PDB file of C-alpha atoms and ligand atoms in Angstrom:
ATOM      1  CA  UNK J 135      27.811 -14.120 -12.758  1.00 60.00           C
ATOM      2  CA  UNK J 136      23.967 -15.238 -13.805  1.00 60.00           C
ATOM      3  CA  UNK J 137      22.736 -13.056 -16.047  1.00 64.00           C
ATOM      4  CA  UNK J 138      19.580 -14.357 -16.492  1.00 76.00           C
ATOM      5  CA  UNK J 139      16.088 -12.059 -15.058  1.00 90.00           C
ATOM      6  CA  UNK J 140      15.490 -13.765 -12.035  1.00 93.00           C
ATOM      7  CA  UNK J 141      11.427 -14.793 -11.931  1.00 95.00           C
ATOM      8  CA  UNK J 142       9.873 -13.033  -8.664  1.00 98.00           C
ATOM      9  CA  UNK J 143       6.488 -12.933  -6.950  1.00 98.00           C
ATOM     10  CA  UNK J 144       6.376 -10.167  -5.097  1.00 99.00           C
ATOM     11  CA  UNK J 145       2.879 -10.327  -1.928  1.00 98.00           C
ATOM     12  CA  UNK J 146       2.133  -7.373  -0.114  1.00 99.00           C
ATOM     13  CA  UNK J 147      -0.560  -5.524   2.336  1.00 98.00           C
ATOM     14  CA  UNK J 148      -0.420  -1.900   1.965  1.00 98.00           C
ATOM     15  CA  UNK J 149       1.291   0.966  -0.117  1.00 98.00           C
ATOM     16  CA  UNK J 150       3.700  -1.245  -2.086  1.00 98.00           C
ATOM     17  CA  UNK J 151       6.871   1.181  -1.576  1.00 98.00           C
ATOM     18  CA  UNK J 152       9.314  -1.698  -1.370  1.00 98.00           C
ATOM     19  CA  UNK J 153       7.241  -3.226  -4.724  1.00 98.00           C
ATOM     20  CA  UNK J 154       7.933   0.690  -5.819  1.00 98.00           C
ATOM     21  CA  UNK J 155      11.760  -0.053  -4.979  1.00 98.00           C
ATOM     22  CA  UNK J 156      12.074  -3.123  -7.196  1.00 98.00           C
ATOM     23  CA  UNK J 157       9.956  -1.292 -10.398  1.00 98.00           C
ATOM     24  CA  UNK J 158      11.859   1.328 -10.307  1.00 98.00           C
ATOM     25  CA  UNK J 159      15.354  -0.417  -9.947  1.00 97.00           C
ATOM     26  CA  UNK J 160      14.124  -2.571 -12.768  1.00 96.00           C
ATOM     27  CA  UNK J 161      13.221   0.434 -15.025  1.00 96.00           C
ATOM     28  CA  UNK J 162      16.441   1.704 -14.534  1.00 95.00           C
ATOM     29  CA  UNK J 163      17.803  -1.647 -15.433  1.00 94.00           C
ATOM     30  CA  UNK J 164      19.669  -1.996 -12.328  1.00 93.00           C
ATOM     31  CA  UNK J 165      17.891  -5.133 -11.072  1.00 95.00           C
ATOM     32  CA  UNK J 166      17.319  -8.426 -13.255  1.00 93.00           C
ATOM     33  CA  UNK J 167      14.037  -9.521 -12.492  1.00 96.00           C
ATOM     34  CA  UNK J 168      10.665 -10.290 -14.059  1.00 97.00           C
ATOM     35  CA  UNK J 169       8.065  -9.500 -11.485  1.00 98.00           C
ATOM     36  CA  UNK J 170       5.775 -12.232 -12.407  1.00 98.00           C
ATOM     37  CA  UNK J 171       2.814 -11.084 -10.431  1.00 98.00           C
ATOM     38  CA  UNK J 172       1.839  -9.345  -7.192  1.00 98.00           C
ATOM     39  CA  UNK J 173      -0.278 -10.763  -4.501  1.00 98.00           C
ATOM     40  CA  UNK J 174      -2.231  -8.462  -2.018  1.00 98.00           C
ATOM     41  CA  UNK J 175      -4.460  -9.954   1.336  1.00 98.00           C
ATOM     42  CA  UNK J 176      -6.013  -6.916   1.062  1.00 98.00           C
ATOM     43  CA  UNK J 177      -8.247  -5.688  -1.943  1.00 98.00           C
ATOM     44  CA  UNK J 178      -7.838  -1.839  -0.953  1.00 98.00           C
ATOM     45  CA  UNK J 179      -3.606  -2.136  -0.692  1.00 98.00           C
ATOM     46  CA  UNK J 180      -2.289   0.856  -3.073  1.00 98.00           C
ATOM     47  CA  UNK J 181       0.662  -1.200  -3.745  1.00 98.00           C
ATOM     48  CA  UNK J 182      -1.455  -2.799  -6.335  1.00 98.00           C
ATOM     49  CA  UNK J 183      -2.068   0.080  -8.118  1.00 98.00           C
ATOM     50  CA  UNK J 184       1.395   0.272  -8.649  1.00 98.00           C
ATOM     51  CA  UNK J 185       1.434  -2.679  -9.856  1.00 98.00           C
ATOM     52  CA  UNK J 186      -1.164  -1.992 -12.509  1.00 98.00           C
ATOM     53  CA  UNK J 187       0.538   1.187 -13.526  1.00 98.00           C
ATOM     54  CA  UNK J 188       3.341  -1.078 -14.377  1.00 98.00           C
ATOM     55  CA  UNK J 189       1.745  -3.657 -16.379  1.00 98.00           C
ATOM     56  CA  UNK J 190       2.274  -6.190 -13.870  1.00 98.00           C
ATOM     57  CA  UNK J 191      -0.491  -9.009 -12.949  1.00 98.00           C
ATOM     58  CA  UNK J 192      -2.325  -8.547  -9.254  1.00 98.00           C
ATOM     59  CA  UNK J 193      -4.146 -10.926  -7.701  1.00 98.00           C
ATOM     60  CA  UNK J 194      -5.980 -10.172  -3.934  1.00 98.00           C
ATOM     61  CA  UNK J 195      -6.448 -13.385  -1.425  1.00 98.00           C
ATOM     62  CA  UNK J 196      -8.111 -11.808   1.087  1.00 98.00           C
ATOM     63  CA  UNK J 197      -7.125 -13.841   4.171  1.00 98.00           C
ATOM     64  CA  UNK J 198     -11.035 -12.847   5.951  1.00 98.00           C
ATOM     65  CA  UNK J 199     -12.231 -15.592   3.556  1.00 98.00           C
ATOM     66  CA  UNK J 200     -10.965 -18.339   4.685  1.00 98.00           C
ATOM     67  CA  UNK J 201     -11.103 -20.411   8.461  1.00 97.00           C
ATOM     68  CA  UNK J 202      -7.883 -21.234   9.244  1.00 97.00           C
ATOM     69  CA  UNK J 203      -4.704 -20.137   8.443  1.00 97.00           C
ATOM     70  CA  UNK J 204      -3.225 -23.257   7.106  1.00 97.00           C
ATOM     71  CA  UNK J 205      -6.069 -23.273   4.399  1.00 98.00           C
ATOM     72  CA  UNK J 206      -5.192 -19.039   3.387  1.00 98.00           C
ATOM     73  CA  UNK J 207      -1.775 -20.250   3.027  1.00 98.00           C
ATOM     74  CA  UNK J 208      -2.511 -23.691   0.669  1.00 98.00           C
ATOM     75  CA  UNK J 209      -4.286 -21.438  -1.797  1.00 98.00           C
ATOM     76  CA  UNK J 210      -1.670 -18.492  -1.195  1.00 98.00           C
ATOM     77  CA  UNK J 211       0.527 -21.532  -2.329  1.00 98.00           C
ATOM     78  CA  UNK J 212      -1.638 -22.255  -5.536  1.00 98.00           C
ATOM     79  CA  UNK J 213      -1.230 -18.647  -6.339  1.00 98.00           C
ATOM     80  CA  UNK J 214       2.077 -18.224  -6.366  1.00 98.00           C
ATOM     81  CA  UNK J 215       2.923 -21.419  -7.869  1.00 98.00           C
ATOM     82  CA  UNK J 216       0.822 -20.619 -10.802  1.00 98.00           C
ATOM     83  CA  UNK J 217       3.636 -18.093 -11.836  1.00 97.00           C
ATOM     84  CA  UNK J 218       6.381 -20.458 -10.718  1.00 96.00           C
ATOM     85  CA  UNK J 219       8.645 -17.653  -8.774  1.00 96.00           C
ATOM     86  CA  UNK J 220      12.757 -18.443  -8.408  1.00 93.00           C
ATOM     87  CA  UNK J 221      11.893 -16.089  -5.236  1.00 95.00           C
ATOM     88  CA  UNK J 222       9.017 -14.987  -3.453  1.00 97.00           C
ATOM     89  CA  UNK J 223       9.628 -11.247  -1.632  1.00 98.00           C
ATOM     90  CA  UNK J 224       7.601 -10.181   0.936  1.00 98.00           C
ATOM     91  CA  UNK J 225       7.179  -6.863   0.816  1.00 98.00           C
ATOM     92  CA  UNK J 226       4.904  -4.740   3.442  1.00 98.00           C
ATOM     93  CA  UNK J 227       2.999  -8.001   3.919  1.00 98.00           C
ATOM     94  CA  UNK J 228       1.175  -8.561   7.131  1.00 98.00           C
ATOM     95  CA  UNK J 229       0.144 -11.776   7.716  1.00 98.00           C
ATOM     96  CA  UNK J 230       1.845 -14.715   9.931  1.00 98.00           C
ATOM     97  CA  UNK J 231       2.636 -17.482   7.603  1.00 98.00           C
ATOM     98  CA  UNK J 232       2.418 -21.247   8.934  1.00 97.00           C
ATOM     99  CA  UNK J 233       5.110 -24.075   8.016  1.00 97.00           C
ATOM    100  CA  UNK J 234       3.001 -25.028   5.043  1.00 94.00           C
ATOM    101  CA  UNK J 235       3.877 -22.123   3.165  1.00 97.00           C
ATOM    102  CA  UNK J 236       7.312 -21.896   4.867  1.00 96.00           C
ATOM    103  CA  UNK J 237       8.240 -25.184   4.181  1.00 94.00           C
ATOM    104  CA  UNK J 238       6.888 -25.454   0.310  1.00 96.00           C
ATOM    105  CA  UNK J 239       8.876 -21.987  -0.063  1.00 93.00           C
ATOM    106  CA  UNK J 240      12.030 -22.657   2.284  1.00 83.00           C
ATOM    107  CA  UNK J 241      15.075 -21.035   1.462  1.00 84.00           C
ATOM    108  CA  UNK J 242      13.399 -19.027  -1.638  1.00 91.00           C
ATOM    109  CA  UNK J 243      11.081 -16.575   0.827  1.00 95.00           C
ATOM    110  CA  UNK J 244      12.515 -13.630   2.215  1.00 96.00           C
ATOM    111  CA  UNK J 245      11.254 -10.524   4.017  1.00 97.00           C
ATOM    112  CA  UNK J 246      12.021  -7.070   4.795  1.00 98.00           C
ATOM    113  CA  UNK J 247      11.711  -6.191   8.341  1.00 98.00           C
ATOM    114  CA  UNK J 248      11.597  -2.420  10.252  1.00 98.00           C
ATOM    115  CA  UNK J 249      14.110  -3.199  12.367  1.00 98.00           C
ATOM    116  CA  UNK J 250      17.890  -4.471  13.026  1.00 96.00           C
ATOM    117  CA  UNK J 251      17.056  -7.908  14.198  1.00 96.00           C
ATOM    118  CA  UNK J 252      17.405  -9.478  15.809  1.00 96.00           C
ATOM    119  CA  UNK J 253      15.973  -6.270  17.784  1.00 97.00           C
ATOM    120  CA  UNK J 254      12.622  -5.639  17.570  1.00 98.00           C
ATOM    121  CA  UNK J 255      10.441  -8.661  16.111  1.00 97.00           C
ATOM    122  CA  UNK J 256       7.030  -8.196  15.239  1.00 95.00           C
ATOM    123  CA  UNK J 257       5.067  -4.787  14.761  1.00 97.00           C
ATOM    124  CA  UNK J 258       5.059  -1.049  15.784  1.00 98.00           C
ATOM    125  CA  UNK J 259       8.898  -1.478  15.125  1.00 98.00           C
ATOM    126  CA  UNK J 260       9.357   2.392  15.167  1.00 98.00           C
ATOM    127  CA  UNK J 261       7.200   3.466  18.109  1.00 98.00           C
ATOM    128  CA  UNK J 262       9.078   0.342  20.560  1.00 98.00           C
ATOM    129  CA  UNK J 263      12.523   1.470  19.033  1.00 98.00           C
ATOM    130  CA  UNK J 264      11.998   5.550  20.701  1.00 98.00           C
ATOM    131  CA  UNK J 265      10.272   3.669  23.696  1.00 98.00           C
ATOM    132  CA  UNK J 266      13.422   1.513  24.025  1.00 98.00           C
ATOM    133  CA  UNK J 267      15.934   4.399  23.850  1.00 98.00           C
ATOM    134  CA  UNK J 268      17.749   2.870  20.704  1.00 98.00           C
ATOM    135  CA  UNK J 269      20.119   5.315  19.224  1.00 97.00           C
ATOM    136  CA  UNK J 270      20.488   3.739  16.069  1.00 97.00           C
ATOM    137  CA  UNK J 271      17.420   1.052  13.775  1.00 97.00           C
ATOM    138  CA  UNK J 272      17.020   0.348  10.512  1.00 97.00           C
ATOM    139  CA  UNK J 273      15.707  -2.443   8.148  1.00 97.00           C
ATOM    140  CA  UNK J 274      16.917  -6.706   7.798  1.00 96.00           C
ATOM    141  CA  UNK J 275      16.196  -8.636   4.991  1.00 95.00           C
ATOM    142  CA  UNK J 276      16.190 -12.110   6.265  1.00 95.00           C
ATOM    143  CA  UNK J 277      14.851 -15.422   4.994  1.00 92.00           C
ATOM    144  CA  UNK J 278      11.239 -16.420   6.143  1.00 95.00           C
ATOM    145  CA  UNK J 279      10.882 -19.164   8.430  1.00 94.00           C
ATOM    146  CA  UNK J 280       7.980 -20.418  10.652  1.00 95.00           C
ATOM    147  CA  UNK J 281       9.861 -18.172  13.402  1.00 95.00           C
ATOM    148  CA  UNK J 282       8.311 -14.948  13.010  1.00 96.00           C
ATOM    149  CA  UNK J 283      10.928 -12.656  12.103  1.00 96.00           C
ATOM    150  CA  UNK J 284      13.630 -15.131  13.391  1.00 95.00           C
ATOM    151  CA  UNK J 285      14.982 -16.390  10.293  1.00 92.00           C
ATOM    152  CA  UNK J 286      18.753 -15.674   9.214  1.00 88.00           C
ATOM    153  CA  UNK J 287      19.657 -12.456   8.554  1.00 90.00           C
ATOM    154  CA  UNK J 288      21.053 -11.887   5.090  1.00 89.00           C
ATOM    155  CA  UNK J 289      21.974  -7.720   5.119  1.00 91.00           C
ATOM    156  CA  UNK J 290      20.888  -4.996   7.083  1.00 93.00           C
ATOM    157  CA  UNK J 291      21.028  -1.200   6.791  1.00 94.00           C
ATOM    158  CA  UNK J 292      21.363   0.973   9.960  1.00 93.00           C
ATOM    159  CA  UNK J 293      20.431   4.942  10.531  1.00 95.00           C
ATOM    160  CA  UNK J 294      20.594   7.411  13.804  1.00 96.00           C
ATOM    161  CA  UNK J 295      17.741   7.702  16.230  1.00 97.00           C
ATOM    162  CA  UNK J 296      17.653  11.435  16.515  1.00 97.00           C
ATOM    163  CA  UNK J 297      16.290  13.149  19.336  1.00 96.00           C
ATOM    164  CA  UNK J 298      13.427  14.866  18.088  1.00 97.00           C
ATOM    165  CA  UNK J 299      12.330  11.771  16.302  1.00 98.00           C
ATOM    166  CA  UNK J 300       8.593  10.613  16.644  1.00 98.00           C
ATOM    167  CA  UNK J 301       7.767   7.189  15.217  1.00 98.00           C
ATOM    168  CA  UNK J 302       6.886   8.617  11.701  1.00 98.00           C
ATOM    169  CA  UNK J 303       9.990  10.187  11.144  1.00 98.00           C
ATOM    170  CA  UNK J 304      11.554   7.360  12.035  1.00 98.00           C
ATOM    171  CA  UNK J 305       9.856   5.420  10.197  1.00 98.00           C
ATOM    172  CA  UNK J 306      10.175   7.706   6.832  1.00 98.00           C
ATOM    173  CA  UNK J 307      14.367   7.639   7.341  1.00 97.00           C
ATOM    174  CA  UNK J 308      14.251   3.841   7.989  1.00 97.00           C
ATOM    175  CA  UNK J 309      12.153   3.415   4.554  1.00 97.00           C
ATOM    176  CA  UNK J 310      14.377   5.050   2.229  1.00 96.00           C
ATOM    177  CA  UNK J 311      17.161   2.692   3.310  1.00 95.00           C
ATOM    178  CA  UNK J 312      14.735   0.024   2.704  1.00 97.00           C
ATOM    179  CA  UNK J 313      14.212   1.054  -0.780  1.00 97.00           C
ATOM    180  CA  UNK J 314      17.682   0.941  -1.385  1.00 95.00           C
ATOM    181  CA  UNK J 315      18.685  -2.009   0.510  1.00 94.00           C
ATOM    182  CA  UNK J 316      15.897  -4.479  -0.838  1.00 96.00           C
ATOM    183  CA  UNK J 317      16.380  -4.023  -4.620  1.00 96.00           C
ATOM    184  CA  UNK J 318      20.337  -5.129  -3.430  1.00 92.00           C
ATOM    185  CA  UNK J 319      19.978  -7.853  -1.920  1.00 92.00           C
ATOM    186  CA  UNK J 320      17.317  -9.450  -5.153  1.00 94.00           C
ATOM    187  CA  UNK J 321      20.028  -8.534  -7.646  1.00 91.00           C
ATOM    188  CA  UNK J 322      22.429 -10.321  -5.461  1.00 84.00           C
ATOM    189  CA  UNK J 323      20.302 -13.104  -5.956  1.00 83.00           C
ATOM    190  CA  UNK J 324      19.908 -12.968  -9.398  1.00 86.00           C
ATOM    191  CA  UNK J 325      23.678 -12.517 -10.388  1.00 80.00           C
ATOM    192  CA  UNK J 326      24.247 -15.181  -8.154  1.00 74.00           C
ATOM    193  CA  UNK J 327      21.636 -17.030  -6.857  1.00 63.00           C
ATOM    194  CA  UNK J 328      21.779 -16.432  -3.075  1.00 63.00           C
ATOM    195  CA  UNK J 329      20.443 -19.360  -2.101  1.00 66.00           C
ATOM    196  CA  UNK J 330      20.480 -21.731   1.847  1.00 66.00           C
ATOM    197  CA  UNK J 331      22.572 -24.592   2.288  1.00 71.00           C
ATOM    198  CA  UNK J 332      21.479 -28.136   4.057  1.00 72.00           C
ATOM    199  CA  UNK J 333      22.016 -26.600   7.192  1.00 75.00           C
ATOM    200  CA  UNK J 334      20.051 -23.990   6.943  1.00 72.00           C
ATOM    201  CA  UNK J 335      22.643 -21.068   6.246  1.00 73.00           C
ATOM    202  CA  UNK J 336      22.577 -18.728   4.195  1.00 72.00           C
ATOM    203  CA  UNK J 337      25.245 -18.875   0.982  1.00 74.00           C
ATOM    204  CA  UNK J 338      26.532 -16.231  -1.520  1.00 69.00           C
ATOM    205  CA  UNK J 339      28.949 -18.148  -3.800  1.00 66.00           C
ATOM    206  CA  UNK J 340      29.435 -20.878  -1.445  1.00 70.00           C
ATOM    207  CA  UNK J 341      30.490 -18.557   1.200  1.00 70.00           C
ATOM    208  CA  UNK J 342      28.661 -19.003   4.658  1.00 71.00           C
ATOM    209  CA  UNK J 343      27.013 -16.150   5.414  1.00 71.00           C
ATOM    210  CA  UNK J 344      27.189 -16.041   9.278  1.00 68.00           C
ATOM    211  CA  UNK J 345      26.757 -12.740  10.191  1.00 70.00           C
ATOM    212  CA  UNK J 346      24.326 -10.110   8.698  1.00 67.00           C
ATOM    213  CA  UNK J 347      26.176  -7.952   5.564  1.00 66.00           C
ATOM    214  CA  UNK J 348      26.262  -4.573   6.416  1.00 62.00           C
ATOM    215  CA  UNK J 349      25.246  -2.734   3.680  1.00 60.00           C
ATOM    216  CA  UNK J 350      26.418   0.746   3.669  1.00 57.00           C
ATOM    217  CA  UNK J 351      23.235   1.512   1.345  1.00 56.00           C
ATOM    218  CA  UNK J 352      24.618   5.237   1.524  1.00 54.00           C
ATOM    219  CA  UNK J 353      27.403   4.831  -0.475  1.00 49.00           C
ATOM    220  CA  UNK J 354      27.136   4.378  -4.106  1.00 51.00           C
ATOM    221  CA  UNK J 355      27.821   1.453  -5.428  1.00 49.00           C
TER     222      UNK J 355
HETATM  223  N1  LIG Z 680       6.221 -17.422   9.514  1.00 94.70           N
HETATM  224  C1  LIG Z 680       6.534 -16.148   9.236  1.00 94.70           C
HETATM  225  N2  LIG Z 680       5.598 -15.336   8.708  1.00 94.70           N
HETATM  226  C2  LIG Z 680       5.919 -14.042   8.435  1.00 94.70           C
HETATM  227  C3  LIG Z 680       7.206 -13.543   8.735  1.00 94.70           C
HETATM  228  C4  LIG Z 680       8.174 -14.441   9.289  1.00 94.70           C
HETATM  229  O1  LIG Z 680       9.353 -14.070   9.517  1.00 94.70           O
HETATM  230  N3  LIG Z 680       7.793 -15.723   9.514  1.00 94.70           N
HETATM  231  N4  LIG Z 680       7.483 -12.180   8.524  1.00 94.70           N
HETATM  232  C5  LIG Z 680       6.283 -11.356   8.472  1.00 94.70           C
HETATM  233  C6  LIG Z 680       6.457  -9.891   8.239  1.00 94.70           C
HETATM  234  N5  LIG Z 680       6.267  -9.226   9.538  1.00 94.70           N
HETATM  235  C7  LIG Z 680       7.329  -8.491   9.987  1.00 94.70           C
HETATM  236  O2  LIG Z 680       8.323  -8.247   9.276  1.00 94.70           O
HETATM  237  C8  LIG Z 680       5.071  -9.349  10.283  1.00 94.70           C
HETATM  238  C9  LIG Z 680       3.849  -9.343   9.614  1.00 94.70           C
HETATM  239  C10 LIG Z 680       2.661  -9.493  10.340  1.00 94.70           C
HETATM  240  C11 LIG Z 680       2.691  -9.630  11.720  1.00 94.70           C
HETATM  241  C12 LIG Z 680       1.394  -9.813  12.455  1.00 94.70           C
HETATM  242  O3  LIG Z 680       1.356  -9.766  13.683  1.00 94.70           O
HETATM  243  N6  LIG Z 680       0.317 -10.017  11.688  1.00 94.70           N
HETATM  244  C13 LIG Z 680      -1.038 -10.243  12.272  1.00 94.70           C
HETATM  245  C14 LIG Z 680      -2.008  -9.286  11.616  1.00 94.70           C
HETATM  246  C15 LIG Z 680      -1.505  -7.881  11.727  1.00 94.70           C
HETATM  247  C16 LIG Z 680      -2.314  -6.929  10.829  1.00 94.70           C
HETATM  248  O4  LIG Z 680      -3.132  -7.420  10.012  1.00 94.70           O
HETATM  249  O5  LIG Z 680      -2.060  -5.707  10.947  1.00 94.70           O
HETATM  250  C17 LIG Z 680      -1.501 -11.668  11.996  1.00 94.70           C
HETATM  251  O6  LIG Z 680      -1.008 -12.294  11.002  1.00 94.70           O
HETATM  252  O7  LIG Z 680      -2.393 -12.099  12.750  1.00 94.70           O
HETATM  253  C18 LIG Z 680       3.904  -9.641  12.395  1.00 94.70           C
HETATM  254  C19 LIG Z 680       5.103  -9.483  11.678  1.00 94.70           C
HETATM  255  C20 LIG Z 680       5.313 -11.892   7.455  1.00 94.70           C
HETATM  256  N7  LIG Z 680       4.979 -13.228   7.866  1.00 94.70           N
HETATM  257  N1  GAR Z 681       6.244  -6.720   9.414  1.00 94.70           N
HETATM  258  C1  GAR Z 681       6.298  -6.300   8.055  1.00 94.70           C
HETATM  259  C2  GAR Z 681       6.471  -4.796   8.029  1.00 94.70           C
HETATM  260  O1  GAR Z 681       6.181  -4.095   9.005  1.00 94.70           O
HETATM  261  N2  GAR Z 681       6.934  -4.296   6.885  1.00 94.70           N
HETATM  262  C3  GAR Z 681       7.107  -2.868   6.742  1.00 94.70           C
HETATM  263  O2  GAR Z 681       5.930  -2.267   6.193  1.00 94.70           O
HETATM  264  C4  GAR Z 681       6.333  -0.968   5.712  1.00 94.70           C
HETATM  265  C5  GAR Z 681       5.543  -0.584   4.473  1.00 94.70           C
HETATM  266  O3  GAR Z 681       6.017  -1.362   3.407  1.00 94.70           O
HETATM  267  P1  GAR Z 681       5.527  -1.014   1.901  1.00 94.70           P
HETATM  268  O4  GAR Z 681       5.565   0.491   1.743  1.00 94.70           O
HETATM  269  O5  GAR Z 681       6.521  -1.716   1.023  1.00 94.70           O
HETATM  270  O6  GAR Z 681       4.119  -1.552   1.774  1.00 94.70           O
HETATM  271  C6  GAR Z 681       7.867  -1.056   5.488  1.00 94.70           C
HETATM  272  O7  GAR Z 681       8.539  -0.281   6.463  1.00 94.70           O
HETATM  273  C7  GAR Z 681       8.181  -2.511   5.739  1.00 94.70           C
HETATM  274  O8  GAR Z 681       9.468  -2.729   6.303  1.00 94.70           O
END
């Protein structure tokens, strides 16, 4: 079992719960990891207060500044290297990234998605879930690849659709199994280095992980 803090950049868009998630865990001493910085496309996000309150570096790329995507994404790149992340998380961040970052990142970027892929790509995850009739949602952490959302599936954490449920309530019970299920999945990476194999699938201690774990996030640990 690695025992070593595993080195994380952590980009996001908005309020930063999820970044909350892994500060908190980390307090607590329940997750080995040195957030190295936090990077925001957006100046206002409040995630990066949090990130201040915590004595962690912030840094904003605002993605309006720049032409193309592939050109946001080569200094996003520059960024992040510049702290030299084992893992970069994305967490509440909203932009499409292209195979340059992808590819320069593969295997080491992951995301946390509102929904149980591979149900529900893409956005208003909540709203199209009620509109679908789904009785049950919830939250994947995958890895990133130029497939939006497509990537493989590493663990997943599942909760009712309830009949009175608007998107926003939805939404709220979906997000405090994301803050339980991210900070998981990192520490499985740092006591054992998750990591992707040649063919592209996903490994925990040289087991093939083929199907999504089911993490029963309810139960303690
Ligand atoms: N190449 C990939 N890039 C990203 C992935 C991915 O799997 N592959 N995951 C997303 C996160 N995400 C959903 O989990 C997501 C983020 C953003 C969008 C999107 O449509 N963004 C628009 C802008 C939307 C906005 O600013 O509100 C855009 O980039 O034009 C869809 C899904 C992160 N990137
Ligand atoms: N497509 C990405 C996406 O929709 N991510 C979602 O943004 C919300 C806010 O995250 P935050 O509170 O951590 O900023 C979270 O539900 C997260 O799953």
């Amino acid at each position: 079992m690695n025992q070593s803090p595993l080195a994380v950049v952590v980009l996001i868009s908005g309020g930063g719960s999820n970044l909350q998630a892994f500060i908190d865990a980390q307090q607590r001493a329940e997750l080995p990891i040195i957030i190295r910085s936090v990077i925001s496309n957006n100046a206002d996000a409040y995630g990066l207060e949090r990130a201040r309150r915590a004595g962690i570096a912030t840094q904003v790329l605002d993605h309006r500044t720049f032409f193309q995507r592939e050109q946001f994404d080569a200094a996003l790149i520059n960024l992040i290297d510049q702290a030299a992340p084992e893992l970069v998380l994305l967490a509440g961040f909203m932009r499409i990234l292209t195979p340059v970052l992808v590819n320069h990142y593969d295997g080491r970027l992951l995301n946390i998605h509102p929904s149980l892929l591979p149900k529900l790509r893409g956005l208003h995850t909540h709203a199209r879930a009620l509109a679908n009739g789904e009785v049950e949602h919830g939250a994947s952490i995958h890895f990133v690849t130029a497939e939006l959302d497509g990537g493989p599936v590493i663990a997943q954490a599942r909760v009712p659709v309830l009949k009175d449920d608007d998107a926003n309530c939805l939404a709220a019970r979906v997000l405090i199994q994301e803050h339980r299920l991210y900070p998981r999945v990192v520490r499985w990476f740092a006591q054992r280095r998750l990591q992707l194999n040649a063919a592209g699938i996903p490994e925990l201690d040289g087991v093939k992980i083929t199907t999504p774990l089911l993490l029963d996030v309810t139960a303690p640990e």
